[in-house]
Amino acid sequence: MTSNHTVLYDPEGLVEVDLPLDRTPHELLVKAVLAWTAPGEALELRDCHLIALELTGHARAVADDVRRCAAKLPVHDGRRALAEVVLRETERGLATPLEATVRCAQSRARVVRDLYERLDRLERREPARIQGPAPA
């Protein structure tokens, strides 16, 4: 049996740069996973595993977008520093072994949620301003 497929060599990940993230279904998945309250929610272990695996892959893709947006900012921009903190936390969270548990799926869901929040802040045109106390 022969196979006709092409292997793409793209070590810098340039092919993925222009591909939009499939954000809406993943945000809905994150919302559903974080809404689980009962331990297990009638989910089988393999379902928890597949959901955690899907969220892990998506978190890596969103992290790449956060990294690219942050790299475009000046070194002393606070948004860049916060993005680097979120990326370090993401790496730490995704380095934990994948488990077939609700707790693991919810942990991965929080990572995706945090990454999207940071990405949205990075994509704003002007830096966020810190509000001082209202004048008396």
GROMACS .gro file of N, CA, C and O in nm:
model
  544
    1MET      N    1   0.085  -0.117   0.000
    1MET     CA    2   0.000   0.000   0.000
    1MET      C    3   0.089   0.123   0.000
    1MET      O    4   0.184   0.133   0.076
    2THR      N    5   0.059   0.216  -0.085
    2THR     CA    6   0.137   0.338  -0.092
    2THR      C    7   0.057   0.453  -0.032
    2THR      O    8  -0.066   0.452  -0.028
    3SER      N    9   0.131   0.552   0.011
    3SER     CA   10   0.067   0.668   0.072
    3SER      C   11   0.110   0.793  -0.003
    3SER      O   12   0.227   0.810  -0.033
    4ASN      N   13   0.017   0.878  -0.033
    4ASN     CA   14   0.046   1.004  -0.099
    4ASN      C   15   0.016   1.119  -0.003
    4ASN      O   16  -0.096   1.165   0.006
    5HIS      N   17   0.116   1.160   0.070
    5HIS     CA   18   0.099   1.275   0.157
    5HIS      C   19   0.229   1.355   0.159
    5HIS      O   20   0.335   1.304   0.127
    6THR      N   21   0.217   1.479   0.194
    6THR     CA   22   0.332   1.568   0.198
    6THR      C   23   0.357   1.610   0.341
    6THR      O   24   0.264   1.644   0.415
    7VAL      N   25   0.481   1.609   0.381
    7VAL     CA   26   0.519   1.656   0.514
    7VAL      C   27   0.568   1.799   0.498
    7VAL      O   28   0.653   1.828   0.416
    8LEU      N   29   0.511   1.888   0.576
    8LEU     CA   30   0.546   2.028   0.570
    8LEU      C   31   0.653   2.059   0.673
    8LEU      O   32   0.636   2.029   0.791
    9TYR      N   33   0.762   2.118   0.630
    9TYR     CA   34   0.867   2.159   0.722
    9TYR      C   35   0.848   2.308   0.748
    9TYR      O   36   0.867   2.392   0.660
   10ASP      N   37   0.807   2.341   0.869
   10ASP     CA   38   0.778   2.479   0.907
   10ASP      C   39   0.822   2.502   1.052
   10ASP      O   40   0.739   2.520   1.141
   11PRO      N   41   0.953   2.501   1.078
   11PRO     CA   42   0.999   2.512   1.217
   11PRO      C   43   0.963   2.643   1.285
   11PRO      O   44   0.953   2.650   1.406
   12GLU      N   45   0.942   2.750   1.210
   12GLU     CA   46   0.905   2.878   1.270
   12GLU      C   47   0.754   2.892   1.287
   12GLU      O   48   0.707   2.991   1.342
   13GLY      N   49   0.676   2.799   1.239
   13GLY     CA   50   0.531   2.804   1.251
   13GLY      C   51   0.466   2.915   1.171
   13GLY      O   52   0.362   2.967   1.209
   14LEU      N   53   0.526   2.951   1.059
   14LEU     CA   54   0.475   3.062   0.979
   14LEU      C   55   0.343   3.030   0.909
   14LEU      O   56   0.264   3.119   0.883
   15VAL      N   57   0.319   2.904   0.881
   15VAL     CA   58   0.195   2.866   0.814
   15VAL      C   59   0.076   2.895   0.905
   15VAL      O   60  -0.028   2.941   0.862
   16GLU      N   61   0.093   2.872   1.035
   16GLU     CA   62  -0.017   2.891   1.129
   16GLU      C   63  -0.044   3.037   1.163
   16GLU      O   64  -0.148   3.069   1.218
   17VAL      N   65   0.049   3.127   1.134
   17VAL     CA   66   0.035   3.266   1.174
   17VAL      C   67  -0.092   3.328   1.118
   17VAL      O   68  -0.163   3.401   1.188
   18ASP      N   69  -0.126   3.302   0.996
   18ASP     CA   70  -0.242   3.364   0.933
   18ASP      C   71  -0.370   3.284   0.948
   18ASP      O   72  -0.474   3.327   0.901
   19LEU      N   73  -0.363   3.170   1.014
   19LEU     CA   74  -0.484   3.091   1.034
   19LEU      C   75  -0.557   3.142   1.158
   19LEU      O   76  -0.499   3.151   1.265
   20PRO      N   77  -0.682   3.179   1.145
   20PRO     CA   78  -0.755   3.229   1.262
   20PRO      C   79  -0.787   3.115   1.358
   20PRO      O   80  -0.807   3.001   1.318
   21LEU      N   81  -0.789   3.149   1.486
   21LEU     CA   82  -0.827   3.049   1.586
   21LEU      C   83  -0.977   3.025   1.579
   21LEU      O   84  -1.054   3.115   1.548
   22ASP      N   85  -1.016   2.904   1.606
   22ASP     CA   86  -1.157   2.869   1.609
   22ASP      C   87  -1.208   2.901   1.749
   22ASP      O   88  -1.232   2.814   1.831
   23ARG      N   89  -1.223   3.031   1.775
   23ARG     CA   90  -1.243   3.081   1.911
   23ARG      C   91  -1.379   3.048   1.972
   23ARG      O   92  -1.386   3.000   2.085
   24THR      N   93  -1.487   3.071   1.900
   24THR     CA   94  -1.620   3.057   1.958
   24THR      C   95  -1.648   2.918   2.014
   24THR      O   96  -1.690   2.906   2.129
   25PRO      N   97  -1.624   2.810   1.939
   25PRO     CA   98  -1.654   2.678   1.998
   25PRO      C   99  -1.566   2.647   2.119
   25PRO      O  100  -1.611   2.582   2.213
   26HIS      N  101  -1.443   2.698   2.119
   26HIS     CA  102  -1.356   2.671   2.233
   26HIS      C  103  -1.398   2.753   2.355
   26HIS      O  104  -1.390   2.704   2.468
   27GLU      N  105  -1.444   2.874   2.332
   27GLU     CA  106  -1.495   2.953   2.445
   27GLU      C  107  -1.620   2.889   2.504
   27GLU      O  108  -1.639   2.888   2.626
   28LEU      N  109  -1.705   2.833   2.419
   28LEU     CA  110  -1.824   2.763   2.468
   28LEU      C  111  -1.784   2.638   2.546
   28LEU      O  112  -1.845   2.606   2.649
   29LEU      N  113  -1.684   2.567   2.497
   29LEU     CA  114  -1.635   2.449   2.568
   29LEU      C  115  -1.578   2.488   2.704
   29LEU      O  116  -1.605   2.423   2.805
   30VAL      N  117  -1.499   2.595   2.707
   30VAL     CA  118  -1.442   2.644   2.833
   30VAL      C  119  -1.553   2.677   2.932
   30VAL      O  120  -1.549   2.638   3.049
   31LYS      N  121  -1.654   2.748   2.885
   31LYS     CA  122  -1.766   2.787   2.971
   31LYS      C  123  -1.837   2.664   3.026
   31LYS      O  124  -1.870   2.658   3.145
   32ALA      N  125  -1.861   2.565   2.942
   32ALA     CA  126  -1.929   2.442   2.985
   32ALA      C  127  -1.845   2.366   3.086
   32ALA      O  128  -1.896   2.319   3.189
   33VAL      N  129  -1.716   2.354   3.060
   33VAL     CA  130  -1.627   2.278   3.149
   33VAL      C  131  -1.617   2.346   3.285
   33VAL      O  132  -1.621   2.281   3.389
   34LEU      N  133  -1.607   2.478   3.286
   34LEU     CA  134  -1.596   2.550   3.412
   34LEU      C  135  -1.727   2.551   3.490
   34LEU      O  136  -1.727   2.575   3.611
   35ALA      N  137  -1.838   2.521   3.424
   35ALA     CA  138  -1.968   2.517   3.491
   35ALA      C  139  -1.993   2.383   3.560
   35ALA      O  140  -2.087   2.371   3.639
   36TRP      N  141  -1.911   2.284   3.531
   36TRP     CA  142  -1.929   2.154   3.596
   36TRP      C  143  -1.910   2.170   3.746
   36TRP      O  144  -1.812   2.227   3.792
   37THR      N  145  -2.004   2.117   3.823
   37THR     CA  146  -1.993   2.128   3.968
   37THR      C  147  -1.985   1.992   4.037
   37THR      O  148  -1.913   1.976   4.133
   38ALA      N  149  -2.061   1.895   3.991
   38ALA     CA  150  -2.057   1.763   4.052
   38ALA      C  151  -1.931   1.691   4.006
   38ALA      O  152  -1.890   1.703   3.892
   39PRO      N  153  -1.869   1.617   4.096
   39PRO     CA  154  -1.746   1.545   4.056
   39PRO      C  155  -1.776   1.437   3.954
   39PRO      O  156  -1.824   1.334   3.986
   40GLY      N  157  -1.748   1.462   3.833
   40GLY     CA  158  -1.770   1.363   3.728
   40GLY      C  159  -1.878   1.404   3.631
   40GLY      O  160  -1.868   1.377   3.513
   41GLU      N  161  -1.984   1.469   3.679
   41GLU     CA  162  -2.092   1.518   3.593
   41GLU      C  163  -2.136   1.414   3.491
   41GLU      O  164  -2.164   1.448   3.377
   42ALA      N  165  -2.139   1.289   3.529
   42ALA     CA  166  -2.183   1.181   3.441
   42ALA      C  167  -2.096   1.170   3.315
   42ALA      O  168  -2.141   1.124   3.212
   43LEU      N  169  -1.973   1.216   3.324
   43LEU     CA  170  -1.881   1.203   3.211
   43LEU      C  171  -1.793   1.081   3.233
   43LEU      O  172  -1.751   1.052   3.344
   44GLU      N  173  -1.765   1.014   3.125
   44GLU     CA  174  -1.672   0.903   3.134
   44GLU      C  175  -1.530   0.958   3.137
   44GLU      O  176  -1.503   1.069   3.089
   45LEU      N  177  -1.440   0.880   3.192
   45LEU     CA  178  -1.301   0.924   3.202
   45LEU      C  179  -1.242   0.958   3.066
   45LEU      O  180  -1.170   1.056   3.052
   46ARG      N  181  -1.276   0.881   2.966
   46ARG     CA  182  -1.219   0.909   2.834
   46ARG      C  183  -1.271   1.041   2.777
   46ARG      O  184  -1.202   1.108   2.702
   47ASP      N  185  -1.395   1.079   2.813
   47ASP     CA  186  -1.447   1.208   2.769
   47ASP      C  187  -1.369   1.322   2.834
   47ASP      O  188  -1.332   1.420   2.768
   48CYS      N  189  -1.344   1.310   2.963
   48CYS     CA  190  -1.262   1.411   3.034
   48CYS      C  191  -1.124   1.420   2.971
   48CYS      O  192  -1.070   1.530   2.952
   49HIS      N  193  -1.068   1.305   2.937
   49HIS     CA  194  -0.935   1.303   2.877
   49HIS      C  195  -0.935   1.373   2.741
   49HIS      O  196  -0.846   1.455   2.713
   50LEU      N  197  -1.034   1.344   2.658
   50LEU     CA  198  -1.041   1.406   2.525
   50LEU      C  199  -1.064   1.557   2.534
   50LEU      O  200  -1.006   1.634   2.458
   51ILE      N  201  -1.147   1.599   2.628
   51ILE     CA  202  -1.172   1.742   2.646
   51ILE      C  203  -1.045   1.811   2.692
   51ILE      O  204  -1.008   1.918   2.640
   52ALA      N  205  -0.976   1.753   2.789
   52ALA     CA  206  -0.851   1.812   2.838
   52ALA      C  207  -0.747   1.816   2.726
   52ALA      O  208  -0.674   1.915   2.713
   53LEU      N  209  -0.742   1.714   2.644
   53LEU     CA  210  -0.649   1.709   2.532
   53LEU      C  211  -0.681   1.819   2.429
   53LEU      O  212  -0.591   1.891   2.382
   54GLU      N  213  -0.808   1.836   2.397
   54GLU     CA  214  -0.851   1.941   2.304
   54GLU      C  215  -0.816   2.080   2.357
   54GLU      O  216  -0.763   2.165   2.285
   55LEU      N  217  -0.842   2.102   2.485
   55LEU     CA  218  -0.813   2.232   2.546
   55LEU      C  219  -0.663   2.257   2.554
   55LEU      O  220  -0.617   2.371   2.540
   56THR      N  221  -0.586   2.152   2.574
   56THR     CA  222  -0.440   2.166   2.577
   56THR      C  223  -0.387   2.212   2.441
   56THR      O  224  -0.307   2.306   2.433
   57GLY      N  225  -0.433   2.147   2.336
   57GLY     CA  226  -0.389   2.186   2.202
   57GLY      C  227  -0.430   2.327   2.168
   57GLY      O  228  -0.352   2.405   2.110
   58HIS      N  229  -0.551   2.365   2.205
   58HIS     CA  230  -0.598   2.500   2.175
   58HIS      C  231  -0.521   2.602   2.259
   58HIS      O  232  -0.489   2.710   2.210
   59ALA      N  233  -0.492   2.569   2.383
   59ALA     CA  234  -0.414   2.660   2.468
   59ALA      C  235  -0.277   2.688   2.406
   59ALA      O  236  -0.230   2.802   2.407
   60ARG      N  237  -0.216   2.587   2.350
   60ARG     CA  238  -0.085   2.608   2.286
   60ARG      C  239  -0.097   2.703   2.165
   60ARG      O  240  -0.011   2.787   2.143
   61ALA      N  241  -0.205   2.689   2.089
   61ALA     CA  242  -0.225   2.777   1.974
   61ALA      C  243  -0.251   2.921   2.018
   61ALA      O  244  -0.195   3.015   1.961
   62VAL      N  245  -0.332   2.939   2.121
   62VAL     CA  246  -0.360   3.075   2.171
   62VAL      C  247  -0.233   3.134   2.232
   62VAL      O  248  -0.204   3.252   2.214
   63ALA      N  249  -0.156   3.052   2.302
   63ALA     CA  250  -0.030   3.100   2.361
   63ALA      C  251   0.064   3.150   2.252
   63ALA      O  252   0.133   3.252   2.272
   64ASP      N  253   0.067   3.084   2.139
   64ASP     CA  254   0.150   3.131   2.028
   64ASP      C  255   0.105   3.269   1.980
   64ASP      O  256   0.187   3.356   1.952
   65ASP      N  257  -0.026   3.290   1.974
   65ASP     CA  258  -0.078   3.422   1.934
   65ASP      C  259  -0.043   3.528   2.038
   65ASP      O  260  -0.006   3.639   2.004
   66VAL      N  261  -0.056   3.493   2.165
   66VAL     CA  262  -0.020   3.587   2.272
   66VAL      C  263   0.128   3.623   2.261
   66VAL      O  264   0.166   3.740   2.269
   67ARG      N  265   0.209   3.522   2.238
   67ARG     CA  266   0.355   3.544   2.226
   67ARG      C  267   0.387   3.637   2.109
   67ARG      O  268   0.468   3.729   2.122
   68ARG      N  269   0.321   3.616   1.995
   68ARG     CA  270   0.345   3.701   1.878
   68ARG      C  271   0.301   3.845   1.903
   68ARG      O  272   0.370   3.940   1.868
   69CYS      N  273   0.184   3.863   1.965
   69CYS     CA  274   0.135   3.998   1.993
   69CYS      C  275   0.225   4.068   2.095
   69CYS      O  276   0.254   4.187   2.080
   70ALA      N  277   0.268   3.996   2.196
   70ALA     CA  278   0.353   4.056   2.299
   70ALA      C  279   0.488   4.096   2.242
   70ALA      O  280   0.544   4.200   2.279
   71ALA      N  281   0.539   4.019   2.148
   71ALA     CA  282   0.671   4.049   2.089
   71ALA      C  283   0.669   4.178   2.009
   71ALA      O  284   0.774   4.241   1.990
   72LYS      N  285   0.553   4.221   1.965
   72LYS     CA  286   0.542   4.344   1.887
   72LYS      C  287   0.543   4.470   1.976
   72LYS      O  288   0.558   4.580   1.926
   73LEU      N  289   0.523   4.452   2.106
   73LEU     CA  290   0.516   4.565   2.198
   73LEU      C  291   0.656   4.605   2.244
   73LEU      O  292   0.748   4.523   2.245
   74PRO      N  293   0.672   4.732   2.285
   74PRO     CA  294   0.801   4.774   2.340
   74PRO      C  295   0.835   4.692   2.466
   74PRO      O  296   0.746   4.647   2.538
   75VAL      N  297   0.962   4.677   2.492
   75VAL     CA  298   1.010   4.594   2.603
   75VAL      C  299   0.954   4.642   2.737
   75VAL      O  300   0.921   4.561   2.824
   76HIS      N  301   0.939   4.770   2.755
   76HIS     CA  302   0.895   4.824   2.884
   76HIS      C  303   0.744   4.843   2.893
   76HIS      O  304   0.695   4.904   2.988
   77ASP      N  305   0.669   4.792   2.798
   77ASP     CA  306   0.523   4.802   2.801
   77ASP      C  307   0.471   4.702   2.904
   77ASP      O  308   0.506   4.585   2.902
   78GLY      N  309   0.385   4.749   2.993
   78GLY     CA  310   0.330   4.664   3.097
   78GLY      C  311   0.250   4.547   3.043
   78GLY      O  312   0.249   4.438   3.103
   79ARG      N  313   0.184   4.567   2.929
   79ARG     CA  314   0.107   4.457   2.870
   79ARG      C  315   0.198   4.342   2.828
   79ARG      O  316   0.162   4.226   2.840
   80ARG      N  317   0.317   4.376   2.783
   80ARG     CA  318   0.412   4.271   2.744
   80ARG      C  319   0.458   4.193   2.866
   80ARG      O  320   0.465   4.070   2.864
   81ALA      N  321   0.487   4.265   2.975
   81ALA     CA  322   0.531   4.199   3.097
   81ALA      C  323   0.422   4.106   3.151
   81ALA      O  324   0.450   3.993   3.192
   82LEU      N  325   0.297   4.152   3.150
   82LEU     CA  326   0.187   4.068   3.197
   82LEU      C  327   0.167   3.948   3.106
   82LEU      O  328   0.136   3.838   3.153
   83ALA      N  329   0.184   3.968   2.977
   83ALA     CA  330   0.173   3.855   2.883
   83ALA      C  331   0.279   3.750   2.912
   83ALA      O  332   0.252   3.630   2.908
   84GLU      N  333   0.400   3.795   2.944
   84GLU     CA  334   0.507   3.700   2.975
   84GLU      C  335   0.476   3.621   3.102
   84GLU      O  336   0.506   3.502   3.110
   85VAL      N  337   0.414   3.687   3.199
   85VAL     CA  338   0.374   3.617   3.322
   85VAL      C  339   0.269   3.510   3.289
   85VAL      O  340   0.278   3.395   3.333
   86VAL      N  341   0.168   3.549   3.210
   86VAL     CA  342   0.062   3.455   3.172
   86VAL      C  343   0.121   3.338   3.093
   86VAL      O  344   0.083   3.223   3.113
   87LEU      N  345   0.217   3.366   3.004
   87LEU     CA  346   0.278   3.260   2.925
   87LEU      C  347   0.359   3.164   3.013
   87LEU      O  348   0.358   3.043   2.990
   88ARG      N  349   0.428   3.218   3.113
   88ARG     CA  350   0.502   3.130   3.205
   88ARG      C  351   0.406   3.041   3.284
   88ARG      O  352   0.430   2.921   3.302
   89GLU      N  353   0.296   3.101   3.330
   89GLU     CA  354   0.195   3.023   3.403
   89GLU      C  355   0.132   2.917   3.311
   89GLU      O  356   0.104   2.806   3.355
   90THR      N  357   0.113   2.954   3.186
   90THR     CA  358   0.058   2.859   3.088
   90THR      C  359   0.153   2.741   3.071
   90THR      O  360   0.110   2.625   3.074
   91GLU      N  361   0.281   2.769   3.053
   91GLU     CA  362   0.379   2.661   3.037
   91GLU      C  363   0.381   2.571   3.160
   91GLU      O  364   0.387   2.448   3.146
   92ARG      N  365   0.374   2.630   3.278
   92ARG     CA  366   0.374   2.551   3.401
   92ARG      C  367   0.248   2.464   3.408
   92ARG      O  368   0.255   2.346   3.441
   93GLY      N  369   0.133   2.523   3.374
   93GLY     CA  370   0.008   2.447   3.379
   93GLY      C  371   0.001   2.336   3.277
   93GLY      O  372  -0.047   2.227   3.305
   94LEU      N  373   0.052   2.361   3.156
   94LEU     CA  374   0.046   2.260   3.051
   94LEU      C  375   0.154   2.154   3.068
   94LEU      O  376   0.148   2.049   3.003
   95ALA      N  377   0.253   2.181   3.154
   95ALA     CA  378   0.359   2.082   3.177
   95ALA      C  379   0.313   1.970   3.270
   95ALA      O  380   0.375   1.864   3.273
   96THR      N  381   0.204   1.994   3.342
   96THR     CA  382   0.154   1.887   3.429
   96THR      C  383   0.097   1.776   3.343
   96THR      O  384   0.040   1.803   3.236
   97PRO      N  385   0.112   1.654   3.386
   97PRO     CA  386   0.062   1.542   3.306
   97PRO      C  387  -0.089   1.550   3.284
   97PRO      O  388  -0.164   1.591   3.374
   98LEU      N  389  -0.131   1.513   3.168
   98LEU     CA  390  -0.272   1.512   3.133
   98LEU      C  391  -0.339   1.396   3.206
   98LEU      O  392  -0.288   1.284   3.206
   99GLU      N  393  -0.452   1.424   3.270
   99GLU     CA  394  -0.526   1.322   3.342
   99GLU      C  395  -0.669   1.316   3.290
   99GLU      O  396  -0.721   1.415   3.239
  100ALA      N  397  -0.731   1.204   3.308
  100ALA     CA  398  -0.870   1.186   3.264
  100ALA      C  399  -0.963   1.222   3.380
  100ALA      O  400  -1.040   1.140   3.428
  101THR      N  401  -0.954   1.349   3.425
  101THR     CA  402  -1.035   1.394   3.537
  101THR      C  403  -1.102   1.527   3.504
  101THR      O  404  -1.053   1.603   3.420
  102VAL      N  405  -1.210   1.555   3.575
  102VAL     CA  406  -1.277   1.683   3.560
  102VAL      C  407  -1.183   1.794   3.605
  102VAL      O  408  -1.174   1.900   3.542
  103ARG      N  409  -1.110   1.771   3.712
  103ARG     CA  410  -1.017   1.871   3.764
  103ARG      C  411  -0.914   1.911   3.659
  103ARG      O  412  -0.885   2.029   3.640
  104CYS      N  413  -0.861   1.815   3.587
  104CYS     CA  414  -0.762   1.844   3.482
  104CYS      C  415  -0.827   1.922   3.367
  104CYS      O  416  -0.770   2.020   3.319
  105ALA      N  417  -0.946   1.880   3.324
  105ALA     CA  418  -1.014   1.951   3.216
  105ALA      C  419  -1.045   2.095   3.257
  105ALA      O  420  -1.027   2.188   3.178
  106GLN      N  421  -1.086   2.115   3.382
  106GLN     CA  422  -1.115   2.250   3.429
  106GLN      C  423  -0.988   2.334   3.438
  106GLN      O  424  -0.990   2.454   3.409
  107SER      N  425  -0.879   2.273   3.476
  107SER     CA  426  -0.751   2.344   3.481
  107SER      C  427  -0.712   2.392   3.342
  107SER      O  428  -0.671   2.507   3.323
  108ARG      N  429  -0.726   2.306   3.243
  108ARG     CA  430  -0.694   2.343   3.105
  108ARG      C  431  -0.790   2.450   3.054
  108ARG      O  432  -0.752   2.540   2.980
  109ALA      N  433  -0.916   2.443   3.095
  109ALA     CA  434  -1.015   2.543   3.055
  109ALA      C  435  -0.977   2.680   3.111
  109ALA      O  436  -0.988   2.782   3.042
  110ARG      N  437  -0.929   2.684   3.236
  110ARG     CA  438  -0.887   2.811   3.294
  110ARG      C  439  -0.768   2.869   3.220
  110ARG      O  440  -0.758   2.991   3.201
  111VAL      N  441  -0.678   2.783   3.175
  111VAL     CA  442  -0.562   2.829   3.098
  111VAL      C  443  -0.608   2.896   2.969
  111VAL      O  444  -0.562   3.005   2.934
  112VAL      N  445  -0.699   2.832   2.897
  112VAL     CA  446  -0.750   2.888   2.771
  112VAL      C  447  -0.821   3.021   2.798
  112VAL      O  448  -0.798   3.120   2.727
  113ARG      N  449  -0.904   3.026   2.902
  113ARG     CA  450  -0.975   3.150   2.936
  113ARG      C  451  -0.876   3.263   2.966
  113ARG      O  452  -0.890   3.374   2.915
  114ASP      N  453  -0.773   3.235   3.046
  114ASP     CA  454  -0.674   3.337   3.081
  114ASP      C  455  -0.596   3.384   2.959
  114ASP      O  456  -0.566   3.503   2.945
  115LEU      N  457  -0.564   3.291   2.870
  115LEU     CA  458  -0.491   3.329   2.749
  115LEU      C  459  -0.576   3.420   2.659
  115LEU      O  460  -0.524   3.518   2.604
  116TYR      N  461  -0.703   3.389   2.644
  116TYR     CA  462  -0.790   3.474   2.562
  116TYR      C  463  -0.805   3.613   2.624
  116TYR      O  464  -0.808   3.713   2.553
  117GLU      N  465  -0.816   3.619   2.757
  117GLU     CA  466  -0.825   3.750   2.823
  117GLU      C  467  -0.699   3.832   2.795
  117GLU      O  468  -0.706   3.951   2.765
  118ARG      N  469  -0.584   3.768   2.804
  118ARG     CA  470  -0.458   3.839   2.778
  118ARG      C  471  -0.448   3.879   2.632
  118ARG      O  472  -0.406   3.990   2.600
  119LEU      N  473  -0.488   3.790   2.542
  119LEU     CA  474  -0.482   3.821   2.399
  119LEU      C  475  -0.570   3.942   2.366
  119LEU      O  476  -0.528   4.031   2.292
  120ASP      N  477  -0.689   3.947   2.424
  120ASP     CA  478  -0.778   4.061   2.401
  120ASP      C  479  -0.713   4.191   2.450
  120ASP      O  480  -0.724   4.294   2.384
  121ARG      N  481  -0.647   4.187   2.562
  121ARG     CA  482  -0.582   4.308   2.614
  121ARG      C  483  -0.463   4.348   2.528
  121ARG      O  484  -0.435   4.467   2.512
  122LEU      N  485  -0.394   4.251   2.473
  122LEU     CA  486  -0.279   4.283   2.387
  122LEU      C  487  -0.323   4.343   2.255
  122LEU      O  488  -0.250   4.422   2.195
  123GLU      N  489  -0.439   4.305   2.208
  123GLU     CA  490  -0.485   4.352   2.078
  123GLU      C  491  -0.550   4.490   2.083
  123GLU      O  492  -0.584   4.546   1.979
  124ARG      N  493  -0.565   4.546   2.202
  124ARG     CA  494  -0.615   4.684   2.212
  124ARG      C  495  -0.513   4.777   2.151
  124ARG      O  496  -0.393   4.756   2.158
  125ARG      N  497  -0.561   4.885   2.094
  125ARG     CA  498  -0.473   4.981   2.025
  125ARG      C  499  -0.384   5.059   2.120
  125ARG      O  500  -0.272   5.088   2.091
  126GLU      N  501  -0.437   5.100   2.234
  126GLU     CA  502  -0.358   5.182   2.325
  126GLU      C  503  -0.341   5.110   2.458
  126GLU      O  504  -0.424   5.029   2.496
  127PRO      N  505  -0.232   5.139   2.529
  127PRO     CA  506  -0.210   5.071   2.656
  127PRO      C  507  -0.320   5.106   2.757
  127PRO      O  508  -0.374   5.215   2.755
  128ALA      N  509  -0.350   5.011   2.843
  128ALA     CA  510  -0.449   5.036   2.948
  128ALA      C  511  -0.393   5.139   3.044
  128ALA      O  512  -0.275   5.140   3.076
  129ARG      N  513  -0.480   5.225   3.090
  129ARG     CA  514  -0.440   5.329   3.184
  129ARG      C  515  -0.487   5.292   3.323
  129ARG      O  516  -0.598   5.244   3.342
  130ILE      N  517  -0.404   5.319   3.421
  130ILE     CA  518  -0.440   5.291   3.558
  130ILE      C  519  -0.518   5.410   3.611
  130ILE      O  520  -0.472   5.525   3.602
  131GLN      N  521  -0.635   5.383   3.663
  131GLN     CA  522  -0.720   5.489   3.714
  131GLN      C  523  -0.682   5.519   3.859
  131GLN      O  524  -0.674   5.428   3.942
  132GLY      N  525  -0.658   5.642   3.888
  132GLY     CA  526  -0.630   5.684   4.026
  132GLY      C  527  -0.761   5.712   4.097
  132GLY      O  528  -0.869   5.700   4.041
  133PRO      N  529  -0.753   5.753   4.223
  133PRO     CA  530  -0.876   5.784   4.293
  133PRO      C  531  -0.946   5.905   4.230
  133PRO      O  532  -0.882   5.993   4.174
  134ALA      N  533  -1.076   5.904   4.239
  134ALA     CA  534  -1.154   6.015   4.182
  134ALA      C  535  -1.125   6.143   4.259
  134ALA      O  536  -1.107   6.141   4.379
  135PRO      N  537  -1.116   6.255   4.186
  135PRO     CA  538  -1.089   6.382   4.254
  135PRO      C  539  -1.204   6.416   4.350
  135PRO      O  540  -1.319   6.392   4.321
  136ALA      N  541  -1.166   6.472   4.464
  136ALA     CA  542  -1.267   6.505   4.566
  136ALA      C  543  -1.329   6.639   4.542
  136ALA      O  544  -1.289   6.724   4.475
   0.00000   0.00000   0.00000
